[in-house]
Amino acid sequence: MRRLLIIGIGAGDPDYMTVQAIRALGQVDVFFAADKGAEKEDLAGLRTQICERFIEHRRYRSVRFADPQRGSGASANAYRASVDAWHGEREAIYERLLREELREGETGAFLAWGDPSLYDSTLRIVDRIRTRGALQLECEVIPGISSVQALCARHGIALSRIGESVQITTGRQLAAGLPVREGSVVVMLDGECAFKTCAEPDLEIYWGAYLGTPDEILIAGPLREVMDQIETTRRRARAQKGWIMDTYLLRRAQAR
Ligand SMILES: C[S@@+](CC[C@H](N)C(=O)[O-])C[C@H]1O[C@@H](n2cnc3c(N)ncnc32)[C@H](O)[C@@H]1O
């Protein structure tokens, strides 16, 4: 049987690699890595650095593949349909790679940015392959430090407050009118500064870009006071580097 590891490598700092993830890397014969745009080139470089730093042998192979582009979809339904079609294309590619590049008895791996359970399609795609019974695979998931944990750590805040809930969502959902009345809302995948659409007063924001990397930027404060600063900083950083990854937490300020 072929074995597949989906290894969370942390969201930026190679020191986020856990002992379990380092041990898992050492067992891999074949790494599968997607070729994507400028952002992904930098992230691919980090993956290479991680392999060179933490794997003691050099017997592993790396197989790179072209990642299909996702079509756009404006409405929620069109968006879901475009994501589903995109996952279908990836499923076909992953299956071919696993069949052709990984021999019986060998261990392959996908390195997932941050934690594989959070806004990462690898588990879903591998699950589709296994559910169809297309390939016999033994799978194991190794958790990683997500950008949510990195954000809280770098701002020195707790994610949850006493008796309150935590919601993790996307910029698209926030812009569609997600209320931030109670508890904490963490927003990821926001290319449009959706925090500017939040009408609730007394909100505070903890924002972080390129968390865990040498380019890290942190801004925190009352939303209405710092939102323009975040938008400008974000625009400049993105123009300079060619890409940006940012995450933020919103919640009502509490008397200390
Ligand atoms: C496709 S999701 C992957 C999330 C990842 N699995 C995780 O555990 O953080 C990409 C989004 O994660 C967030 N993100 C990932 N790494 C980040 C970082 N180093 N700094 C800030 N945000 C990050 C951003 O919101 C980005 O748009």
Short mmCIF file of C-alpha atoms and ligand atoms in Angstrom, two decimals:
data_model
loop_
_atom_site.label_atom_id
_atom_site.label_comp_id
_atom_site.label_asym_id
_atom_site.label_seq_id
_atom_site.Cartn_x
_atom_site.Cartn_y
_atom_site.Cartn_z
CA MET A 1 0.00 0.00 0.00
CA ARG A 2 1.09 3.60 -0.59
CA ARG A 3 1.32 5.87 2.44
CA LEU A 4 0.53 9.58 2.34
CA LEU A 5 1.39 12.16 4.98
CA ILE A 6 -0.24 15.57 5.05
CA ILE A 7 2.12 17.58 7.17
CA GLY A 8 1.30 20.98 8.67
CA ILE A 9 4.48 23.06 8.48
CA GLY A 10 3.32 26.14 10.37
CA ALA A 11 2.30 29.48 8.90
CA GLY A 12 5.58 31.29 8.30
CA ASP A 13 8.40 30.66 10.72
CA PRO A 14 10.35 27.41 10.14
CA ASP A 15 10.63 27.27 13.95
CA TYR A 16 6.86 26.59 13.98
CA MET A 17 7.70 23.04 12.82
CA THR A 18 6.67 20.60 15.56
CA VAL A 19 8.76 17.63 16.63
CA GLN A 20 6.08 15.38 15.13
CA ALA A 21 6.27 17.21 11.80
CA ILE A 22 10.08 16.96 11.75
CA ARG A 23 9.90 13.22 12.46
CA ALA A 24 7.32 12.81 9.70
CA LEU A 25 9.52 14.65 7.16
CA GLY A 26 12.27 12.12 7.78
CA GLN A 27 9.98 9.27 6.62
CA VAL A 28 9.08 10.78 3.25
CA ASP A 29 10.29 9.35 -0.08
CA VAL A 30 8.42 11.78 -2.35
CA PHE A 31 7.30 15.37 -1.72
CA PHE A 32 4.56 16.74 -3.95
CA ALA A 33 4.59 20.53 -4.41
CA ALA A 34 2.41 22.80 -6.54
CA ASP A 35 3.90 25.47 -8.81
CA LYS A 36 1.91 28.67 -8.42
CA GLY A 37 2.49 32.45 -8.83
CA ALA A 38 4.97 34.84 -7.15
CA GLU A 39 3.50 34.39 -3.67
CA LYS A 40 3.69 30.66 -3.97
CA GLU A 41 7.29 30.84 -5.26
CA ASP A 42 8.30 32.45 -1.94
CA LEU A 43 6.29 29.87 -0.03
CA ALA A 44 7.79 27.06 -2.12
CA GLY A 45 11.24 28.43 -1.16
CA LEU A 46 10.28 28.14 2.48
CA ARG A 47 9.18 24.54 1.97
CA THR A 48 12.56 23.76 0.36
CA GLN A 49 14.35 25.45 3.28
CA ILE A 50 12.33 23.35 5.72
CA CYS A 51 13.24 20.11 3.93
CA GLU A 52 16.94 21.04 3.74
CA ARG A 53 17.07 22.09 7.39
CA PHE A 54 15.12 19.25 8.98
CA ILE A 55 15.72 16.16 6.84
CA GLU A 56 19.03 14.48 7.52
CA HIS A 57 19.15 12.17 4.48
CA ARG A 58 18.97 13.30 0.84
CA ARG A 59 17.19 10.23 -0.51
CA TYR A 60 13.85 11.95 -1.02
CA ARG A 61 12.51 13.08 -4.39
CA SER A 62 10.48 16.21 -5.10
CA VAL A 63 7.77 16.23 -7.71
CA ARG A 64 6.44 19.63 -8.75
CA PHE A 65 3.20 20.03 -10.62
CA ALA A 66 1.27 22.90 -12.19
CA ASP A 67 -1.63 23.93 -9.99
CA PRO A 68 -4.81 24.65 -11.98
CA GLN A 69 -6.27 28.16 -11.67
CA ARG A 70 -9.62 28.56 -9.96
CA GLY A 71 -12.34 30.23 -12.03
CA SER A 72 -14.09 33.24 -10.50
CA GLY A 73 -17.62 33.21 -9.16
CA ALA A 74 -19.39 36.31 -7.94
CA SER A 75 -22.43 34.83 -6.21
CA ALA A 76 -22.12 32.32 -3.35
CA ASN A 77 -23.45 29.53 -5.62
CA ALA A 78 -21.13 30.39 -8.50
CA TYR A 79 -18.24 30.55 -6.04
CA ARG A 80 -19.02 27.09 -4.65
CA ALA A 81 -19.35 25.69 -8.17
CA SER A 82 -16.02 27.18 -9.24
CA VAL A 83 -14.29 25.78 -6.12
CA ASP A 84 -15.84 22.38 -6.74
CA ALA A 85 -14.68 22.32 -10.36
CA TRP A 86 -11.20 23.42 -9.26
CA HIS A 87 -11.05 20.65 -6.66
CA GLY A 88 -12.11 18.17 -9.35
CA GLU A 89 -9.13 19.21 -11.50
CA ARG A 90 -6.79 18.95 -8.53
CA GLU A 91 -8.21 15.54 -7.66
CA ALA A 92 -7.31 14.22 -11.11
CA ILE A 93 -3.77 15.63 -10.84
CA TYR A 94 -3.18 14.30 -7.31
CA GLU A 95 -4.45 10.87 -8.27
CA ARG A 96 -2.17 10.69 -11.29
CA LEU A 97 0.83 11.83 -9.24
CA LEU A 98 0.16 9.35 -6.46
CA ARG A 99 -0.27 6.52 -8.97
CA GLU A 100 2.69 7.38 -11.20
CA GLU A 101 5.24 8.96 -8.89
CA LEU A 102 4.75 7.01 -5.66
CA ARG A 103 5.58 3.32 -5.65
CA GLU A 104 3.81 0.68 -3.52
CA GLY A 105 5.36 0.70 -0.04
CA GLU A 106 6.65 4.25 -0.37
CA THR A 107 5.62 7.32 1.64
CA GLY A 108 4.57 10.52 -0.08
CA ALA A 109 3.78 13.91 1.46
CA PHE A 110 2.03 17.17 0.85
CA LEU A 111 3.32 20.00 3.03
CA ALA A 112 0.34 22.08 4.11
CA TRP A 113 0.89 25.72 5.00
CA GLY A 114 -0.06 26.34 8.65
CA ASP A 115 -2.45 23.60 9.71
CA PRO A 116 -4.02 21.27 7.13
CA SER A 117 -7.47 21.53 8.74
CA LEU A 118 -7.85 25.25 8.14
CA TYR A 119 -8.79 26.62 4.69
CA ASP A 120 -6.61 24.08 2.95
CA SER A 121 -8.03 21.80 0.27
CA THR A 122 -5.48 18.95 0.52
CA LEU A 123 -7.50 16.83 2.97
CA ARG A 124 -10.71 17.30 0.99
CA ILE A 125 -9.05 16.29 -2.28
CA VAL A 126 -7.30 13.26 -0.82
CA ASP A 127 -10.58 12.25 0.78
CA ARG A 128 -12.34 12.43 -2.62
CA ILE A 129 -9.72 10.08 -4.07
CA ARG A 130 -10.07 7.63 -1.19
CA THR A 131 -13.87 7.74 -1.17
CA ARG A 132 -14.01 6.81 -4.85
CA GLY A 133 -11.75 3.87 -4.02
CA ALA A 134 -9.54 4.99 -6.88
CA LEU A 135 -6.35 4.27 -4.98
CA GLN A 136 -5.48 2.36 -1.84
CA LEU A 137 -3.84 4.92 0.44
CA GLU A 138 -2.92 4.93 4.09
CA CYS A 139 -3.12 8.55 5.23
CA GLU A 140 -1.89 10.42 8.26
CA VAL A 141 -2.35 14.09 9.14
CA ILE A 142 0.24 15.99 11.17
CA PRO A 143 -1.12 19.22 12.69
CA GLY A 144 0.71 22.53 12.35
CA ILE A 145 0.75 26.01 13.89
CA SER A 146 -1.92 27.94 12.00
CA SER A 147 -1.88 31.64 11.15
CA VAL A 148 -4.64 32.06 13.76
CA GLN A 149 -2.37 30.80 16.50
CA ALA A 150 0.54 32.83 15.14
CA LEU A 151 -1.64 35.98 15.09
CA CYS A 152 -2.71 35.55 18.73
CA ALA A 153 0.80 34.72 19.90
CA ARG A 154 2.37 37.70 18.14
CA HIS A 155 -0.22 40.09 19.61
CA GLY A 156 0.01 38.35 23.00
CA ILE A 157 -3.75 37.79 23.22
CA ALA A 158 -6.03 34.85 24.02
CA LEU A 159 -8.20 33.74 21.11
CA SER A 160 -11.22 33.01 23.30
CA ARG A 161 -12.56 35.17 26.09
CA ILE A 162 -14.37 33.74 29.12
CA GLY A 163 -17.71 32.21 28.11
CA GLU A 164 -17.58 33.63 24.57
CA SER A 165 -17.45 31.91 21.20
CA VAL A 166 -14.88 32.14 18.44
CA GLN A 167 -15.74 32.17 14.78
CA ILE A 168 -13.26 31.71 11.96
CA THR A 169 -14.43 32.98 8.61
CA THR A 170 -13.41 34.58 5.32
CA GLY A 171 -13.36 38.18 4.08
CA ARG A 172 -16.12 37.22 1.65
CA GLN A 173 -18.42 36.16 4.51
CA LEU A 174 -17.62 39.23 6.58
CA ALA A 175 -18.37 41.53 3.64
CA ALA A 176 -21.69 39.73 3.16
CA GLY A 177 -22.76 41.04 6.53
CA LEU A 178 -21.54 38.67 9.21
CA PRO A 179 -22.36 40.40 12.49
CA VAL A 180 -19.58 40.81 15.02
CA ARG A 181 -21.80 41.20 18.08
CA GLU A 182 -20.42 38.72 20.51
CA GLY A 183 -17.22 36.81 20.88
CA SER A 184 -14.24 36.91 18.55
CA VAL A 185 -14.23 36.67 14.77
CA VAL A 186 -11.05 35.69 12.98
CA VAL A 187 -10.97 36.61 9.30
CA MET A 188 -8.76 34.94 6.71
CA LEU A 189 -8.53 35.06 2.92
CA ASP A 190 -9.57 38.71 2.75
CA GLY A 191 -8.25 40.48 -0.30
CA GLU A 192 -10.58 43.45 0.05
CA CYS A 193 -10.20 44.80 3.62
CA ALA A 194 -13.72 43.59 4.52
CA PHE A 195 -13.25 44.94 8.06
CA LYS A 196 -14.15 48.34 6.59
CA THR A 197 -17.73 47.11 6.17
CA CYS A 198 -18.17 46.43 9.91
CA ALA A 199 -20.66 48.85 11.36
CA GLU A 200 -20.59 47.76 15.00
CA PRO A 201 -19.09 50.39 17.24
CA ASP A 202 -16.46 49.58 19.90
CA LEU A 203 -14.77 46.96 17.74
CA GLU A 204 -11.08 46.35 18.14
CA ILE A 205 -8.88 44.71 15.55
CA TYR A 206 -5.67 42.68 15.82
CA TRP A 207 -4.15 42.49 12.34
CA GLY A 208 -1.07 40.63 11.17
CA ALA A 209 0.58 40.19 7.77
CA TYR A 210 3.40 37.79 6.81
CA LEU A 211 3.19 36.41 10.35
CA GLY A 212 6.25 34.53 11.53
CA THR A 213 8.40 35.79 8.64
CA PRO A 214 11.06 38.55 8.56
CA ASP A 215 8.48 40.82 6.82
CA GLU A 216 5.89 40.46 9.57
CA ILE A 217 3.67 43.53 10.21
CA LEU A 218 1.38 43.89 13.23
CA ILE A 219 -1.22 46.58 13.88
CA ALA A 220 -3.81 46.61 16.67
CA GLY A 221 -6.29 49.09 18.09
CA PRO A 222 -9.84 50.40 17.86
CA LEU A 223 -11.08 49.46 14.37
CA ARG A 224 -12.27 52.93 13.44
CA GLU A 225 -8.94 54.46 14.44
CA VAL A 226 -6.62 52.01 12.68
CA MET A 227 -8.56 50.73 9.66
CA ASP A 228 -7.19 53.31 7.23
CA GLN A 229 -3.66 52.68 8.49
CA ILE A 230 -4.13 48.94 7.92
CA GLU A 231 -5.52 49.47 4.44
CA THR A 232 -2.63 51.74 3.42
CA THR A 233 0.00 49.50 5.00
CA ARG A 234 -1.51 46.48 3.31
CA ARG A 235 -1.61 48.13 -0.12
CA ARG A 236 2.02 49.30 0.14
CA ALA A 237 3.31 45.95 1.40
CA ARG A 238 1.48 44.09 -1.32
CA ALA A 239 2.83 46.41 -4.04
CA GLN A 240 6.37 46.05 -2.71
CA LYS A 241 6.41 42.29 -2.31
CA GLY A 242 3.98 41.32 -5.06
CA TRP A 243 1.69 39.39 -2.68
CA ILE A 244 0.32 39.53 0.83
CA MET A 245 -1.12 37.11 3.38
CA ASP A 246 -2.91 38.68 6.30
CA THR A 247 -5.27 37.59 9.05
CA TYR A 248 -7.13 39.55 11.69
CA LEU A 249 -9.28 39.19 14.75
CA LEU A 250 -12.25 41.44 15.48
CA ARG A 251 -14.17 41.74 18.73
CA ARG A 252 -15.80 44.27 20.99
CA ALA A 253 -13.45 46.06 23.33
CA GLN A 254 -13.91 45.07 26.96
CA ALA A 255 -13.22 47.14 30.02
CA ARG A 256 -9.96 45.84 31.48
C1 LIG B 1 -5.39 29.16 2.08
S1 LIG B 1 -5.42 29.82 3.69
C2 LIG B 1 -4.32 28.75 4.52
C3 LIG B 1 -4.42 28.83 6.02
C4 LIG B 1 -3.45 27.93 6.71
N1 LIG B 1 -3.80 26.53 6.52
C5 LIG B 1 -3.34 28.20 8.22
O1 LIG B 1 -3.37 27.23 8.99
O2 LIG B 1 -3.14 29.34 8.58
C6 LIG B 1 -4.46 31.27 3.44
C7 LIG B 1 -4.86 32.38 4.39
O3 LIG B 1 -4.30 32.11 5.66
C8 LIG B 1 -3.88 33.30 6.27
N2 LIG B 1 -2.41 33.21 6.48
C9 LIG B 1 -1.65 32.12 6.26
N3 LIG B 1 -0.39 32.35 6.61
C10 LIG B 1 -0.33 33.61 7.08
C11 LIG B 1 0.71 34.42 7.60
N4 LIG B 1 1.95 33.96 7.71
N5 LIG B 1 0.40 35.67 7.99
C12 LIG B 1 -0.86 36.14 7.90
N6 LIG B 1 -1.88 35.42 7.42
C13 LIG B 1 -1.63 34.17 7.01
C14 LIG B 1 -4.28 34.43 5.33
O4 LIG B 1 -5.53 34.91 5.72
C15 LIG B 1 -4.32 33.74 4.00
O5 LIG B 1 -5.18 34.42 3.12
#
